[in-house]
mmCIF file of C-alpha atoms in Angstrom:
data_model
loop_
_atom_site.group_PDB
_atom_site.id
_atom_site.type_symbol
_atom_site.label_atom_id
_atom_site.label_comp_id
_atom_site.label_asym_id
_atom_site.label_seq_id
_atom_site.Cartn_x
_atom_site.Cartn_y
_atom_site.Cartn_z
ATOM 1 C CA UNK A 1 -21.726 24.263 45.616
ATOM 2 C CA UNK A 2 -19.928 27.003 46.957
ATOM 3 C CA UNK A 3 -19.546 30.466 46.231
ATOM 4 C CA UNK A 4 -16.062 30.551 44.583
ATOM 5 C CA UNK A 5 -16.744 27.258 42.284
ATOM 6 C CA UNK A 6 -19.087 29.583 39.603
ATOM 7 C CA UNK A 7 -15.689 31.140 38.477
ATOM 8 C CA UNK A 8 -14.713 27.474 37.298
ATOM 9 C CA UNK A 9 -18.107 27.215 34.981
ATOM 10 C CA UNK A 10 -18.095 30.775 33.332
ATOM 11 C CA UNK A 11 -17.846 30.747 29.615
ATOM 12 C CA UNK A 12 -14.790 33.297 29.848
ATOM 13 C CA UNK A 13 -12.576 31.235 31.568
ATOM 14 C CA UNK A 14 -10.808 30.426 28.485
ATOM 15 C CA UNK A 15 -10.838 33.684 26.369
ATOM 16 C CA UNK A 16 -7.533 36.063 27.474
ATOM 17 C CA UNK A 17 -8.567 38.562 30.090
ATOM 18 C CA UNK A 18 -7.731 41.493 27.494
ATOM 19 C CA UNK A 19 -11.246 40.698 25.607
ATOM 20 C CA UNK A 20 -12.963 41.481 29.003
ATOM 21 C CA UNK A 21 -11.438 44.643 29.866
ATOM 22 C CA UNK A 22 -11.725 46.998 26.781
ATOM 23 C CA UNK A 23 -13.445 49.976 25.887
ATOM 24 C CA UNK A 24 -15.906 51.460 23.376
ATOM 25 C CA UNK A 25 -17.502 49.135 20.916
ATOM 26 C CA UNK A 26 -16.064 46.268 21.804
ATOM 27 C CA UNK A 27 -17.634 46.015 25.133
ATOM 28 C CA UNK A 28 -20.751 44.834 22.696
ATOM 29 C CA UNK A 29 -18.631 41.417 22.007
ATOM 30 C CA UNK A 30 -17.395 41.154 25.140
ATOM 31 C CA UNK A 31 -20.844 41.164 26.926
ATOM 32 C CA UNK A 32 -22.217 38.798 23.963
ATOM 33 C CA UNK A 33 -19.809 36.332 25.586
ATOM 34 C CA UNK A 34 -21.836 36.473 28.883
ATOM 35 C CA UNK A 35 -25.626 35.901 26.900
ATOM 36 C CA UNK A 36 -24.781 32.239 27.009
ATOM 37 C CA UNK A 37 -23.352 31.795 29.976
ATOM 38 C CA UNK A 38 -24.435 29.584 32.919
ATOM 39 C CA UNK A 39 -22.872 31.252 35.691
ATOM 40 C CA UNK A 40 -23.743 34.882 34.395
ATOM 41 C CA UNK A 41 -26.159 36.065 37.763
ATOM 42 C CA UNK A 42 -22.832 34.805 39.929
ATOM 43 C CA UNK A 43 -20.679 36.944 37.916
ATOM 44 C CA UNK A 44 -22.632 39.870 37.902
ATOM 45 C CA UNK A 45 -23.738 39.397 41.775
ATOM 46 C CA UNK A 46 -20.076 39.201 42.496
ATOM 47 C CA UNK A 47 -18.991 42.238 40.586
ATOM 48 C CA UNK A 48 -22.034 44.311 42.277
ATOM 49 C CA UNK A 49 -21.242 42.853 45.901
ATOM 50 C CA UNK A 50 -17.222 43.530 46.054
ATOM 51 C CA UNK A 51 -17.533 46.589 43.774
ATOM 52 C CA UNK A 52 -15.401 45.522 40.863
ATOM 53 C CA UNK A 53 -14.688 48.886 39.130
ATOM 54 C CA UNK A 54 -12.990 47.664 35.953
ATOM 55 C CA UNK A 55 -14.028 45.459 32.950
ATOM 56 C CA UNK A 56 -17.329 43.024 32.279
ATOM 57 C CA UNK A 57 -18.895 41.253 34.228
ATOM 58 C CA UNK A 58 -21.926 39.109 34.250
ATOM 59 C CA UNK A 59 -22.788 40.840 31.065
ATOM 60 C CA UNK A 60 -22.854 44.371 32.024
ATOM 61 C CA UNK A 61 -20.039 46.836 31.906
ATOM 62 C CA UNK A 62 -18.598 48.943 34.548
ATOM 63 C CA UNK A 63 -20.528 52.074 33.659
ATOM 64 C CA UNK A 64 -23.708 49.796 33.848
ATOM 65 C CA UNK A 65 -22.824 48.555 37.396
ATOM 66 C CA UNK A 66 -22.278 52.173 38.370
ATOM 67 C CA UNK A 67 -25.439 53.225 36.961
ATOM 68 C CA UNK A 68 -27.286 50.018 38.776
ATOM 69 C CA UNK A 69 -25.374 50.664 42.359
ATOM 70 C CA UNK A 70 -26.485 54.159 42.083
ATOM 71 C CA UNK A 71 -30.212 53.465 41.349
ATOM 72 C CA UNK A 72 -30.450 50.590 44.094
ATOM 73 C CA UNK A 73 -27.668 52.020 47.210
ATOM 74 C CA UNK A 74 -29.787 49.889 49.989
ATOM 75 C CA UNK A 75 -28.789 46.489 48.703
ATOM 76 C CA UNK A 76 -26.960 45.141 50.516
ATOM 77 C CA UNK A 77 -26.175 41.848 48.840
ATOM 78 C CA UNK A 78 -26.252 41.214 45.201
ATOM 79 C CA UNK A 79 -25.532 37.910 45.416
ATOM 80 C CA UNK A 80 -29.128 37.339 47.273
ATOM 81 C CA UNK A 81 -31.234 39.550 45.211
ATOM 82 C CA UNK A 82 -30.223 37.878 42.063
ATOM 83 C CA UNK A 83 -30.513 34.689 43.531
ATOM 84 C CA UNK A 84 -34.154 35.508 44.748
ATOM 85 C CA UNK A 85 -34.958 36.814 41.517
ATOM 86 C CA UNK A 86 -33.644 33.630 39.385
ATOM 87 C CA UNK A 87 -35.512 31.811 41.691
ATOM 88 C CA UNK A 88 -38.568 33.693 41.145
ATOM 89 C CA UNK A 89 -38.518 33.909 37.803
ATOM 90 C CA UNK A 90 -37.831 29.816 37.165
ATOM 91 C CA UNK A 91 -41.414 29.789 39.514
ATOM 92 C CA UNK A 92 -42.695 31.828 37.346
ATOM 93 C CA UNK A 93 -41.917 29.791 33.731
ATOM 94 C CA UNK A 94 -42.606 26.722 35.193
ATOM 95 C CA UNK A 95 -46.331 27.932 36.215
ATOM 96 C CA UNK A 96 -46.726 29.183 32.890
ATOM 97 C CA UNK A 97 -45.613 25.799 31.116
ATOM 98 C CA UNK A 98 -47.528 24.018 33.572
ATOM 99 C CA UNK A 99 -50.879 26.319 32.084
ATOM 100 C CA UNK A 100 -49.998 26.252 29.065
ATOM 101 C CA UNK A 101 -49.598 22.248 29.214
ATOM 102 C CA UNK A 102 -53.215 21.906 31.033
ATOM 103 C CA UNK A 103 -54.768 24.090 28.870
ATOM 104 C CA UNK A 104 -53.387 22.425 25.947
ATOM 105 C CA UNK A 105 -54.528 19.105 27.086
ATOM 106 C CA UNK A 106 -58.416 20.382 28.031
#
């Protein structure tokens, strides 16, 4: 898959753009859109990488993303950390299921 196809798969592709740039409280709904969404590390890798200054993405707001680029300025790609971490993290729950399941069946 390429890089530009996660757009196509995001759960906001159908609600109007003016839910996902607001202000104030509801940011909250807007970012409970993302919880759900398959393509939410894309999103947010994207918004990171090109430095999207306005509305939400991948769940997080712009004053989030400011906050995160300020706390981590030697990344260098988003897109690759995330990706590393998901990765990572899958490892990681499948281990676990696969203890749980042998100890379960000992």
């Amino acid at each position: 898959m390429r890089d530009a196809d996660w757009g196509r798969r995001g759960l906001c592709r159908t609600a109007p753009p003016d839910e996902l740039f607001v202000q104030g409280a509801a940011q909250n709904r807007a970012k409970a859109l993302c919880s759900g969404c398959p393509v939410r590390t894309e999103c947010l890798a994207y918004a990171l990488d090109e430095r999207i200054g306005h509305g939400i993405w991948g769940g997080m707001t712009e004053r989030e993303r400011r906050a995160l680029l300020r706390r981590r300025p030697s990344v260098t790609s988003w897109r690759h950390l995330l990706h590393a971490a998901q990765l990572r993290h899958a490892q990681a729950v499948t281990g676990q299921t696969a203890t749980v399941a042998s100890r379960s069946a000992g």
